Coordinates of C-alpha atoms in Angstrom, one line a residue:
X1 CA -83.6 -214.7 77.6
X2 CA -85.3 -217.7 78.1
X3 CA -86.3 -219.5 74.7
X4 CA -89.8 -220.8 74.0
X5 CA -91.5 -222.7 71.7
X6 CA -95.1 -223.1 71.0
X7 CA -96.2 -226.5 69.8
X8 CA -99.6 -225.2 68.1
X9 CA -100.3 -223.7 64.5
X10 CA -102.9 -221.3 66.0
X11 CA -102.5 -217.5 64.7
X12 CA -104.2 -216.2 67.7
X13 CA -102.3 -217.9 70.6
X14 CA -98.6 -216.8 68.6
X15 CA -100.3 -213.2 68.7
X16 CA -101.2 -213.2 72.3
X17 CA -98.0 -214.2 73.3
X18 CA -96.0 -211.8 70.7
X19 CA -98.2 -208.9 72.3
X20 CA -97.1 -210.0 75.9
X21 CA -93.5 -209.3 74.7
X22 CA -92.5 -212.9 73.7
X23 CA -91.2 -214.2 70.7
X24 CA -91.4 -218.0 70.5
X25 CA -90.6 -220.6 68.3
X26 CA -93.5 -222.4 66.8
X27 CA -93.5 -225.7 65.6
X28 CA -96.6 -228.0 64.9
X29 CA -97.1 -231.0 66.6
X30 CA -98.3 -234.4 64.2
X31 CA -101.2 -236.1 67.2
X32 CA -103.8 -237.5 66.2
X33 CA -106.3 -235.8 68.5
X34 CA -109.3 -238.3 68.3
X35 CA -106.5 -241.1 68.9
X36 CA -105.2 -239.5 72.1
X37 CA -109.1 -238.7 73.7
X38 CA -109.7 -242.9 72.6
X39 CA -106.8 -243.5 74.3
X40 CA -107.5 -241.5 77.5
X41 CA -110.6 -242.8 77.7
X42 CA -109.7 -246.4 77.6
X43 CA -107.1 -245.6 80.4
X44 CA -109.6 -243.2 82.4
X45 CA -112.9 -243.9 81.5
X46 CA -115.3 -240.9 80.8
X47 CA -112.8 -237.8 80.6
X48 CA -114.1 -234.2 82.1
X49 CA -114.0 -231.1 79.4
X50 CA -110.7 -229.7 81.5
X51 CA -109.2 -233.1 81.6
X52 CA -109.9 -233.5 77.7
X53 CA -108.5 -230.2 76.8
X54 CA -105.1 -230.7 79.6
X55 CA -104.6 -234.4 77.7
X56 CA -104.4 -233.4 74.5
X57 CA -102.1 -229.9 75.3
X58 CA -100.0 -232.5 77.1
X59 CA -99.6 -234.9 74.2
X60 CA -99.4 -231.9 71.4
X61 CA -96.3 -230.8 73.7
X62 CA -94.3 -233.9 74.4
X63 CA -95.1 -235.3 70.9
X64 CA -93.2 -231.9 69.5
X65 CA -90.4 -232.5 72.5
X66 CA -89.7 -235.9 71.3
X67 CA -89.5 -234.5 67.3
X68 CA -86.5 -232.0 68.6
X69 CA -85.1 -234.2 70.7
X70 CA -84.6 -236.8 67.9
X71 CA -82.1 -235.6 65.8
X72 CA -79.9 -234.1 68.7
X73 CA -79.4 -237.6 69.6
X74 CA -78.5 -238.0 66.3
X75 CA -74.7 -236.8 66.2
X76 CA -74.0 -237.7 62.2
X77 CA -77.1 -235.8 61.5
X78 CA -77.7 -232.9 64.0
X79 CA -76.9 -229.8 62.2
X80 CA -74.3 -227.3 63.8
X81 CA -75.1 -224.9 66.4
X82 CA -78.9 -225.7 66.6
X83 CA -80.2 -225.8 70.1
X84 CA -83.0 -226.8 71.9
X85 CA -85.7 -224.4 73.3
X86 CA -85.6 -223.6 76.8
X87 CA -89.5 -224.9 77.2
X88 CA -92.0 -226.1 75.0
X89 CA -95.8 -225.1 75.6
X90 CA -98.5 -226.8 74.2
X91 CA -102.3 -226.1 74.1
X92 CA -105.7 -227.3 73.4
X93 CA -109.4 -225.6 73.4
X94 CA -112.9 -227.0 73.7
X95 CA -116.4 -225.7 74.6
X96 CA -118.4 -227.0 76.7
X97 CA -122.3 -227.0 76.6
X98 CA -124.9 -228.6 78.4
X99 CA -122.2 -231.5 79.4
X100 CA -120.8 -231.7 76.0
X101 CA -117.8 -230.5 74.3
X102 CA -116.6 -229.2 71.2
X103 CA -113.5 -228.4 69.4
X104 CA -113.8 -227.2 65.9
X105 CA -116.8 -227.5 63.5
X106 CA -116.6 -230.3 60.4
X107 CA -117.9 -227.9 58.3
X108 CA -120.4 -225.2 57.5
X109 CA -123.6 -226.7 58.6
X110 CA -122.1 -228.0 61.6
X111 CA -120.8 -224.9 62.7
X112 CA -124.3 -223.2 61.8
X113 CA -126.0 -226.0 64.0
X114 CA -123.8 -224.9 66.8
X115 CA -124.5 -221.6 66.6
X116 CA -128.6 -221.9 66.9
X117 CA -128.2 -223.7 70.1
X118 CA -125.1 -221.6 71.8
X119 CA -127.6 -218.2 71.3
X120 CA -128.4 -216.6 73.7
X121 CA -126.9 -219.4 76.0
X122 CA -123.5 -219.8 78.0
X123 CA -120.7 -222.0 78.0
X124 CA -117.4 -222.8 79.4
X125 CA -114.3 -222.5 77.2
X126 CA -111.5 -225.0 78.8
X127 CA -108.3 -224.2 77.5
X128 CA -105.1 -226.9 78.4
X129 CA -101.8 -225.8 78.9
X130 CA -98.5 -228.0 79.0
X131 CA -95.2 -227.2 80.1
X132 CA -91.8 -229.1 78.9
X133 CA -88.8 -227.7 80.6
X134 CA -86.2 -228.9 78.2
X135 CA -82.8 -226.7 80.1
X136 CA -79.7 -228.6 80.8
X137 CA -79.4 -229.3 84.7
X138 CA -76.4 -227.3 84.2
X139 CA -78.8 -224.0 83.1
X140 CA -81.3 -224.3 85.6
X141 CA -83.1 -227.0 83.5
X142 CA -85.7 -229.7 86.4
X143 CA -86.9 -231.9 83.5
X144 CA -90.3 -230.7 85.1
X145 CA -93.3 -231.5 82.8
X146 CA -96.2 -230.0 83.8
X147 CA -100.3 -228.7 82.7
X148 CA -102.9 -226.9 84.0
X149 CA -106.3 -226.2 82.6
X150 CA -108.1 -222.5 82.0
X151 CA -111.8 -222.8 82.4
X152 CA -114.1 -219.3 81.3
X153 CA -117.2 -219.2 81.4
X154 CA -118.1 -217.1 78.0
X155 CA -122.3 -215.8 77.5
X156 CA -123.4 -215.4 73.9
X157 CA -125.7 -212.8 72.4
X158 CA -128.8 -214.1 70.9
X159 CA -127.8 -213.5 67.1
X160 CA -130.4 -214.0 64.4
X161 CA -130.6 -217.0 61.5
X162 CA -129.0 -214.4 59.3
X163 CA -126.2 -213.0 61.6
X164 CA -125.4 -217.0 62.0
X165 CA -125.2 -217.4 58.2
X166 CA -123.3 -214.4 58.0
X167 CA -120.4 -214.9 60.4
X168 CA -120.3 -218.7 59.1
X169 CA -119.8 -217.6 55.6
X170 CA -116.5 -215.5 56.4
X171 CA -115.6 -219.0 57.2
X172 CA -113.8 -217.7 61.1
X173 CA -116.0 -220.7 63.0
X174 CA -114.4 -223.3 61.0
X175 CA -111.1 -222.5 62.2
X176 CA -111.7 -222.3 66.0
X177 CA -112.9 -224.5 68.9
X178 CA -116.4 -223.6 69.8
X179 CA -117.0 -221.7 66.4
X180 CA -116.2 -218.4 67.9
X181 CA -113.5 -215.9 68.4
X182 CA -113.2 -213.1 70.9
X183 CA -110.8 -211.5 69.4
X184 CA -111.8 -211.9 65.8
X185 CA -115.1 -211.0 64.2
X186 CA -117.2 -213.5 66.6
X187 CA -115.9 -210.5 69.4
X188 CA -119.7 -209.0 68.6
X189 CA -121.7 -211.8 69.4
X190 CA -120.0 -212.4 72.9
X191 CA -121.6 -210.4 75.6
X192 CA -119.1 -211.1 78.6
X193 CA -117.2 -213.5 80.1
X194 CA -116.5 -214.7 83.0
X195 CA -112.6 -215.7 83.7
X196 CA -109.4 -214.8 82.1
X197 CA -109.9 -213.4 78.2
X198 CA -106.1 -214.9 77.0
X199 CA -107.7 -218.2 77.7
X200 CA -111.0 -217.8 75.1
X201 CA -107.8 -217.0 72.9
X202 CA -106.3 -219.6 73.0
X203 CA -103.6 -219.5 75.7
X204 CA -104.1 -218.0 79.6
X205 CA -100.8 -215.6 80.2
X206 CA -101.6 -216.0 83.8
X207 CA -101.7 -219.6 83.8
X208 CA -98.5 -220.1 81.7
X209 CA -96.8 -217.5 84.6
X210 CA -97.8 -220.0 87.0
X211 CA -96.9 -222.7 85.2
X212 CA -93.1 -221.5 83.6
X213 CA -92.7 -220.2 87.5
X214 CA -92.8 -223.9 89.0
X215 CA -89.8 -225.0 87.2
X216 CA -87.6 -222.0 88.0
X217 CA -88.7 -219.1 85.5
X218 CA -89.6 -215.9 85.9
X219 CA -92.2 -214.5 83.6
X220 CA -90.2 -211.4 82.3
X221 CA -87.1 -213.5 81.6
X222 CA -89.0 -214.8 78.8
X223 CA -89.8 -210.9 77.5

């Protein structure tokens, strides 16, 4: 089996990928995620919602490859018998809406304020995804480092001032890019979607196929 570890704290992209038979690793990366966009922009000048998403995944999952990588170089202090993942994934989300974007809500009154205008509306939920390939040249390994961006278009029901004040009391919006979840409570006040469901989630399975498959991995070796 292939190992994997997934550089993001987010319940619902472990879950998705437990559920597709996987079993990764997780292990938090430390960015500073308003840094990395200044940064980016100073480099790039004006970044697109899928670039914003695909720079952040990218920097979430080399920051977390640089962390392991750290003590194995480290002889005096690498503990016995621990081993690197195979790959490292790391992901980011946003929603974008009339040319803006939007990660997760500062607080209550934000996320409620979000809510009145997404009603009723559509938006596009961009979804990075990074790939680290971390295997020995010896295993297979091509040092490939890799992204790709998942971009659904997702249409919102027209909920009511108290359904808003509802759903943002259970507190779910504040936890999530775009104040919503598919697969979560906020599932009722999405009407359809148009584009692959894993990505909403958090993380596209078809993307991350495509993505472990350029550097020499077939999907079900990671089953």
């Amino acid at each position: 089996m292939t190992s994997l570890l997934l550089a993001s704290a987010s319940p619902a992209r472990l879950s998705t990928l437990r559920s597709a038979g996987l079993d990764p690793l997780v292990q938090v990366s430390s960015v500073d995620e308003d840094a990395v966009l200044a940064e980016g922009r100073a480099r790039f000048g004006t970044l697109e919602p899928e670039d914003a998403v695909l720079l952040l995944a990218q920097a979430k999952a080399e920051d977390v490859t640089r962390a392991l990588e750290q003590p194995a170089e480290d002889a005096e202090t690498a503990e016995a018998g621990t081993a690197l993942p195979d790959l490292v994934v790391g992901c980011d989300s946003m929603l974008e809406l009339d040319g803006e974007i939007f990660g997760k809500p500062a607080d209550a009154e934000t996320a409620v304020a979000r809510w009145r205008t997404m009603r009723g509306r559509s938006g596009v939920l961009h979804t990075g995804h990074w790939v680290v390939d971390l295997r020995a040249t010896e295993d297979g390994g091509t040092g490939g480092t890799l992204g790709a961006t998942s971009s659904t278009t997702v249409h919102f029901a027209d909920l009511s001032d108290e359904e808003i004040d509802a759903y943002v009391a259970t507190g779910e919006p504040l936890a999530v890019a775009g104040a919503f979840t598919l697969d979560g409570r906020g599932g009722a006040f999405v009407t359809g979607i148009e584009g692959d469901h894993h990505g909403v989630v958090g993380i596209s399975l078809p993307l991350l196929r495509e993505l472990v498959g350029q550097v020499g991995v077939r999907w079900t070796d990671l089953w």
